[in-house]
Amino acid sequence: MSSPAERSAGTIYQQIQASPEFRAYRSRLRRYVFPMTAIFLAWYLAYVGLASYAPDFMSIRVVGTITVGLLVGLGQFVSTFLITTLYVRFAEREIDGPTTELRARVEQAEVRA
């Protein structure tokens, strides 16, 4: 059974959410996710905008039947894979360790309860 002090501080999840470790973790994650999302959306909207408002530009042939539009469209797939690869590296380096520590705290609290 938890002590009165632990009960007054909220559930283990609320305690962890209020902890400095969790705030640092969340901040680190946001500093990566928000800029990457903005870059991805800007790139996607540029593609849609070019396809909608600059069809002559997008239809310029680069080599044979390969057009600028095709290259920009393929660039969408390449950028998605690049962002995913960068995120996996970031997560392994910055996220996995703190996540493991926070999960261990939750599991210890559940065992005590």
CSV table of N, CA and C in Angstrom, one decimal:
chain,number,residue,atom,x,y,z
A,1,MET,N,0.8,-1.2,0.0
A,1,MET,CA,0.0,0.0,0.0
A,1,MET,C,0.9,1.2,0.0
A,2,SER,N,0.5,2.3,-0.7
A,2,SER,CA,1.3,3.5,-0.7
A,2,SER,C,1.1,4.3,0.5
A,3,SER,N,2.1,5.1,0.8
A,3,SER,CA,2.0,6.0,2.0
A,3,SER,C,1.1,7.2,1.7
A,4,PRO,N,0.6,7.9,2.7
A,4,PRO,CA,-0.2,9.1,2.5
A,4,PRO,C,0.5,10.1,1.7
A,5,ALA,N,1.9,10.3,1.8
A,5,ALA,CA,2.6,11.3,1.1
A,5,ALA,C,2.6,10.9,-0.4
A,6,GLU,N,2.7,9.6,-0.7
A,6,GLU,CA,2.7,9.2,-2.1
A,6,GLU,C,1.3,9.4,-2.7
A,7,ARG,N,0.3,9.1,-2.0
A,7,ARG,CA,-1.1,9.3,-2.5
A,7,ARG,C,-1.4,10.8,-2.7
A,8,SER,N,-0.9,11.6,-1.9
A,8,SER,CA,-1.2,13.1,-2.1
A,8,SER,C,-0.4,13.6,-3.3
A,9,ALA,N,0.6,13.0,-3.7
A,9,ALA,CA,1.4,13.4,-4.8
A,9,ALA,C,0.8,13.0,-6.2
A,10,GLY,N,-0.3,12.2,-6.1
A,10,GLY,CA,-0.9,11.7,-7.3
A,10,GLY,C,-0.4,10.3,-7.6
A,11,THR,N,-0.9,9.8,-8.7
A,11,THR,CA,-0.5,8.4,-9.2
A,11,THR,C,0.9,8.5,-9.6
A,12,ILE,N,1.4,7.3,-9.8
A,12,ILE,CA,2.8,7.2,-10.3
A,12,ILE,C,3.0,7.9,-11.6
A,13,TYR,N,2.0,7.8,-12.5
A,13,TYR,CA,2.1,8.5,-13.8
A,13,TYR,C,2.1,10.0,-13.6
A,14,GLN,N,1.3,10.5,-12.7
A,14,GLN,CA,1.3,12.0,-12.4
A,14,GLN,C,2.6,12.4,-11.8
A,15,GLN,N,3.2,11.6,-10.9
A,15,GLN,CA,4.5,11.9,-10.3
A,15,GLN,C,5.6,11.9,-11.4
A,16,ILE,N,5.6,11.0,-12.3
A,16,ILE,CA,6.6,10.9,-13.3
A,16,ILE,C,6.4,12.1,-14.3
A,17,GLN,N,5.2,12.4,-14.6
A,17,GLN,CA,4.9,13.5,-15.5
A,17,GLN,C,5.4,14.8,-14.9
A,18,ALA,N,5.3,15.0,-13.6
A,18,ALA,CA,5.8,16.2,-12.9
A,18,ALA,C,7.3,16.2,-12.7
A,19,SER,N,8.0,15.1,-12.9
A,19,SER,CA,9.4,15.0,-12.6
A,19,SER,C,10.3,15.8,-13.6
A,20,PRO,N,11.4,16.3,-13.1
A,20,PRO,CA,12.3,17.0,-14.0
A,20,PRO,C,12.8,16.1,-15.2
A,21,GLU,N,13.0,14.8,-14.9
A,21,GLU,CA,13.5,13.9,-15.9
A,21,GLU,C,12.5,13.8,-17.1
A,22,PHE,N,11.2,13.7,-16.7
A,22,PHE,CA,10.2,13.6,-17.8
A,22,PHE,C,10.1,14.9,-18.6
A,23,ARG,N,10.2,16.0,-17.9
A,23,ARG,CA,10.1,17.3,-18.6
A,23,ARG,C,11.3,17.5,-19.5
A,24,ALA,N,12.5,17.0,-19.1
A,24,ALA,CA,13.7,17.1,-20.0
A,24,ALA,C,13.5,16.1,-21.2
A,25,TYR,N,13.0,15.0,-20.9
A,25,TYR,CA,12.7,14.0,-22.0
A,25,TYR,C,11.7,14.6,-23.0
A,26,ARG,N,10.6,15.1,-22.5
A,26,ARG,CA,9.6,15.7,-23.4
A,26,ARG,C,10.2,16.8,-24.2
A,27,SER,N,11.0,17.7,-23.6
A,27,SER,CA,11.6,18.8,-24.2
A,27,SER,C,12.5,18.3,-25.3
A,28,ARG,N,13.4,17.3,-25.0
A,28,ARG,CA,14.3,16.8,-26.0
A,28,ARG,C,13.5,16.2,-27.2
A,29,LEU,N,12.5,15.5,-27.0
A,29,LEU,CA,11.7,14.9,-28.0
A,29,LEU,C,11.0,16.0,-28.9
A,30,ARG,N,10.5,17.0,-28.2
A,30,ARG,CA,9.8,18.1,-29.0
A,30,ARG,C,10.8,18.9,-29.8
A,31,ARG,N,12.0,19.1,-29.3
A,31,ARG,CA,13.0,19.9,-30.1
A,31,ARG,C,13.4,19.1,-31.3
A,32,TYR,N,13.2,17.8,-31.4
A,32,TYR,CA,13.5,17.1,-32.6
A,32,TYR,C,12.2,17.0,-33.5
A,33,VAL,N,11.1,16.6,-32.9
A,33,VAL,CA,9.9,16.3,-33.6
A,33,VAL,C,9.3,17.5,-34.3
A,34,PHE,N,9.1,18.6,-33.6
A,34,PHE,CA,8.5,19.8,-34.2
A,34,PHE,C,9.2,20.3,-35.4
A,35,PRO,N,10.5,20.5,-35.3
A,35,PRO,CA,11.2,21.0,-36.5
A,35,PRO,C,11.2,20.0,-37.7
A,36,MET,N,11.3,18.8,-37.4
A,36,MET,CA,11.2,17.8,-38.5
A,36,MET,C,9.8,17.8,-39.1
A,37,THR,N,8.8,17.9,-38.3
A,37,THR,CA,7.5,17.9,-38.9
A,37,THR,C,7.3,19.2,-39.7
A,38,ALA,N,7.8,20.3,-39.3
A,38,ALA,CA,7.7,21.6,-40.0
A,38,ALA,C,8.4,21.4,-41.4
A,39,ILE,N,9.6,20.8,-41.4
A,39,ILE,CA,10.4,20.6,-42.6
A,39,ILE,C,9.6,19.7,-43.5
A,40,PHE,N,9.1,18.6,-43.0
A,40,PHE,CA,8.3,17.7,-43.9
A,40,PHE,C,7.1,18.4,-44.5
A,41,LEU,N,6.4,19.1,-43.7
A,41,LEU,CA,5.1,19.7,-44.2
A,41,LEU,C,5.5,20.8,-45.2
A,42,ALA,N,6.5,21.6,-45.0
A,42,ALA,CA,6.9,22.6,-45.9
A,42,ALA,C,7.3,22.0,-47.2
A,43,TRP,N,8.1,20.9,-47.2
A,43,TRP,CA,8.5,20.2,-48.4
A,43,TRP,C,7.3,19.6,-49.1
A,44,TYR,N,6.3,19.0,-48.4
A,44,TYR,CA,5.1,18.4,-49.0
A,44,TYR,C,4.3,19.5,-49.6
A,45,LEU,N,4.1,20.6,-48.9
A,45,LEU,CA,3.3,21.7,-49.4
A,45,LEU,C,3.9,22.4,-50.6
A,46,ALA,N,5.2,22.4,-50.6
A,46,ALA,CA,5.9,23.0,-51.8
A,46,ALA,C,5.7,22.1,-53.0
A,47,TYR,N,5.7,20.8,-52.8
A,47,TYR,CA,5.4,19.8,-53.9
A,47,TYR,C,4.0,20.0,-54.4
A,48,VAL,N,3.0,20.1,-53.5
A,48,VAL,CA,1.6,20.3,-53.9
A,48,VAL,C,1.4,21.6,-54.6
A,49,GLY,N,2.1,22.6,-54.0
A,49,GLY,CA,1.9,24.0,-54.6
A,49,GLY,C,2.5,24.0,-56.0
A,50,LEU,N,3.7,23.4,-56.2
A,50,LEU,CA,4.3,23.4,-57.5
A,50,LEU,C,3.4,22.6,-58.5
A,51,ALA,N,2.9,21.5,-58.1
A,51,ALA,CA,2.1,20.6,-59.0
A,51,ALA,C,0.8,21.4,-59.3
A,52,SER,N,0.3,22.2,-58.4
A,52,SER,CA,-1.0,22.9,-58.7
A,52,SER,C,-0.8,24.2,-59.5
A,53,TYR,N,0.3,24.9,-59.1
A,53,TYR,CA,0.4,26.3,-59.7
A,53,TYR,C,1.6,26.5,-60.6
A,54,ALA,N,2.4,25.5,-60.8
A,54,ALA,CA,3.5,25.6,-61.7
A,54,ALA,C,3.6,24.3,-62.6
A,55,PRO,N,2.6,23.9,-63.3
A,55,PRO,CA,2.6,22.7,-64.0
A,55,PRO,C,3.6,22.7,-65.2
A,56,ASP,N,3.9,23.9,-65.7
A,56,ASP,CA,4.9,24.0,-66.8
A,56,ASP,C,6.3,23.7,-66.2
A,57,PHE,N,6.6,24.2,-65.0
A,57,PHE,CA,7.8,23.9,-64.4
A,57,PHE,C,8.0,22.4,-64.1
A,58,MET,N,6.9,21.8,-63.5
A,58,MET,CA,6.9,20.4,-63.1
A,58,MET,C,7.0,19.5,-64.3
A,59,SER,N,6.6,20.0,-65.5
A,59,SER,CA,6.7,19.1,-66.7
A,59,SER,C,8.0,19.3,-67.5
A,60,ILE,N,8.9,20.1,-67.0
A,60,ILE,CA,10.2,20.2,-67.7
A,60,ILE,C,10.9,18.8,-67.7
A,61,ARG,N,11.3,18.4,-68.8
A,61,ARG,CA,12.0,17.1,-68.9
A,61,ARG,C,13.5,17.3,-68.5
A,62,VAL,N,13.9,16.4,-67.7
A,62,VAL,CA,15.3,16.5,-67.2
A,62,VAL,C,16.2,15.5,-68.0
A,63,VAL,N,15.8,14.3,-68.1
A,63,VAL,CA,16.4,13.3,-68.9
A,63,VAL,C,15.4,12.4,-69.5
A,64,GLY,N,15.3,12.3,-70.8
A,64,GLY,CA,14.3,11.4,-71.4
A,64,GLY,C,12.9,11.8,-71.0
A,65,THR,N,12.2,10.8,-70.4
A,65,THR,CA,10.8,11.1,-70.0
A,65,THR,C,10.8,11.5,-68.5
A,66,ILE,N,11.9,11.6,-67.8
A,66,ILE,CA,11.9,12.0,-66.4
A,66,ILE,C,11.8,13.5,-66.3
A,67,THR,N,10.7,13.9,-65.6
A,67,THR,CA,10.4,15.4,-65.4
A,67,THR,C,10.8,15.9,-64.0
A,68,VAL,N,10.8,17.2,-63.9
A,68,VAL,CA,11.1,17.8,-62.6
A,68,VAL,C,10.0,17.3,-61.6
A,69,GLY,N,8.8,17.2,-62.0
A,69,GLY,CA,7.7,16.7,-61.1
A,69,GLY,C,7.9,15.3,-60.6
A,70,LEU,N,8.4,14.5,-61.5
A,70,LEU,CA,8.7,13.1,-61.1
A,70,LEU,C,9.8,13.1,-60.0
A,71,LEU,N,10.9,13.9,-60.3
A,71,LEU,CA,12.0,13.9,-59.3
A,71,LEU,C,11.6,14.5,-58.0
A,72,VAL,N,10.7,15.5,-58.0
A,72,VAL,CA,10.3,16.1,-56.8
A,72,VAL,C,9.4,15.1,-56.0
A,73,GLY,N,8.5,14.4,-56.8
A,73,GLY,CA,7.7,13.4,-56.2
A,73,GLY,C,8.5,12.3,-55.6
A,74,LEU,N,9.5,11.8,-56.3
A,74,LEU,CA,10.4,10.7,-55.7
A,74,LEU,C,11.1,11.3,-54.5
A,75,GLY,N,11.4,12.6,-54.5
A,75,GLY,CA,12.1,13.2,-53.4
A,75,GLY,C,11.3,13.1,-52.1
A,76,GLN,N,9.9,13.1,-52.3
A,76,GLN,CA,9.1,12.9,-51.1
A,76,GLN,C,9.3,11.6,-50.4
A,77,PHE,N,9.4,10.5,-51.2
A,77,PHE,CA,9.7,9.2,-50.6
A,77,PHE,C,11.1,9.2,-50.0
A,78,VAL,N,12.1,9.8,-50.7
A,78,VAL,CA,13.5,9.8,-50.1
A,78,VAL,C,13.5,10.6,-48.8
A,79,SER,N,12.8,11.7,-48.8
A,79,SER,CA,12.8,12.5,-47.6
A,79,SER,C,12.1,11.8,-46.4
A,80,THR,N,11.1,11.1,-46.7
A,80,THR,CA,10.4,10.3,-45.7
A,80,THR,C,11.3,9.3,-45.1
A,81,PHE,N,12.0,8.5,-45.9
A,81,PHE,CA,13.0,7.5,-45.4
A,81,PHE,C,14.1,8.2,-44.7
A,82,LEU,N,14.6,9.3,-45.1
A,82,LEU,CA,15.7,10.1,-44.4
A,82,LEU,C,15.2,10.5,-43.0
A,83,ILE,N,14.0,11.1,-43.0
A,83,ILE,CA,13.5,11.5,-41.7
A,83,ILE,C,13.3,10.3,-40.7
A,84,THR,N,12.8,9.2,-41.2
A,84,THR,CA,12.7,8.0,-40.4
A,84,THR,C,14.0,7.5,-39.9
A,85,THR,N,15.0,7.5,-40.8
A,85,THR,CA,16.4,7.0,-40.4
A,85,THR,C,17.0,8.0,-39.3
A,86,LEU,N,16.8,9.3,-39.5
A,86,LEU,CA,17.3,10.2,-38.6
A,86,LEU,C,16.6,10.1,-37.2
A,87,TYR,N,15.3,9.9,-37.3
A,87,TYR,CA,14.6,9.7,-36.0
A,87,TYR,C,15.0,8.4,-35.3
A,88,VAL,N,15.2,7.4,-36.0
A,88,VAL,CA,15.7,6.1,-35.3
A,88,VAL,C,17.0,6.4,-34.6
A,89,ARG,N,17.9,7.0,-35.3
A,89,ARG,CA,19.2,7.3,-34.7
A,89,ARG,C,19.0,8.2,-33.5
A,90,PHE,N,18.2,9.3,-33.6
A,90,PHE,CA,17.9,10.2,-32.5
A,90,PHE,C,17.3,9.4,-31.3
A,91,ALA,N,16.4,8.6,-31.6
A,91,ALA,CA,15.7,7.8,-30.5
A,91,ALA,C,16.7,6.9,-29.8
A,92,GLU,N,17.5,6.2,-30.5
A,92,GLU,CA,18.5,5.4,-29.9
A,92,GLU,C,19.5,6.1,-29.0
A,93,ARG,N,19.8,7.3,-29.5
A,93,ARG,CA,20.8,8.1,-28.7
A,93,ARG,C,20.2,8.9,-27.6
A,94,GLU,N,19.0,9.5,-27.8
A,94,GLU,CA,18.5,10.4,-26.8
A,94,GLU,C,17.2,10.0,-26.1
A,95,ILE,N,16.4,9.1,-26.6
A,95,ILE,CA,15.1,8.8,-26.1
A,95,ILE,C,15.1,7.4,-25.4
A,96,ASP,N,15.7,6.4,-25.9
A,96,ASP,CA,15.6,5.1,-25.4
A,96,ASP,C,16.0,4.9,-23.9
A,97,GLY,N,17.2,5.5,-23.6
A,97,GLY,CA,17.7,5.5,-22.2
A,97,GLY,C,16.7,6.1,-21.2
A,98,PRO,N,16.3,7.3,-21.4
A,98,PRO,CA,15.4,7.9,-20.4
A,98,PRO,C,14.0,7.2,-20.4
A,99,THR,N,13.6,6.7,-21.5
A,99,THR,CA,12.3,5.9,-21.5
A,99,THR,C,12.4,4.7,-20.7
A,100,THR,N,13.5,4.0,-20.8
A,100,THR,CA,13.8,2.8,-20.0
A,100,THR,C,13.8,3.1,-18.5
A,101,GLU,N,14.4,4.2,-18.1
A,101,GLU,CA,14.5,4.6,-16.7
A,101,GLU,C,13.1,5.0,-16.2
A,102,LEU,N,12.3,5.7,-17.0
A,102,LEU,CA,11.0,6.1,-16.5
A,102,LEU,C,10.1,4.9,-16.4
A,103,ARG,N,10.2,3.9,-17.4
A,103,ARG,CA,9.4,2.7,-17.3
A,103,ARG,C,9.7,1.9,-16.1
A,104,ALA,N,11.0,1.8,-15.7
A,104,ALA,CA,11.4,1.1,-14.6
A,104,ALA,C,10.8,1.7,-13.3
A,105,ARG,N,10.7,3.0,-13.2
A,105,ARG,CA,10.1,3.7,-12.1
A,105,ARG,C,8.6,3.3,-12.0
A,106,VAL,N,7.9,3.2,-13.1
A,106,VAL,CA,6.5,2.9,-13.1
A,106,VAL,C,6.4,1.4,-12.6
A,107,GLU,N,7.2,0.5,-13.2
A,107,GLU,CA,7.1,-0.9,-12.8
A,107,GLU,C,7.5,-1.1,-11.3
A,108,GLN,N,8.4,-0.4,-10.8
A,108,GLN,CA,8.8,-0.5,-9.4
A,108,GLN,C,7.6,0.0,-8.5
A,109,ALA,N,6.9,1.0,-8.9
A,109,ALA,CA,5.8,1.5,-8.1
A,109,ALA,C,4.6,0.5,-8.2
A,110,GLU,N,4.4,-0.1,-9.3
A,110,GLU,CA,3.4,-1.1,-9.5
A,110,GLU,C,3.6,-2.3,-8.6
A,111,VAL,N,4.9,-2.7,-8.5
A,111,VAL,CA,5.3,-3.9,-7.7
A,111,VAL,C,5.0,-3.5,-6.2
A,112,ARG,N,5.3,-2.3,-5.8
A,112,ARG,CA,5.1,-1.9,-4.4
A,112,ARG,C,3.6,-1.8,-4.0
A,113,ALA,N,2.8,-1.5,-5.0
A,113,ALA,CA,1.4,-1.2,-4.8
A,113,ALA,C,0.6,-2.5,-4.4
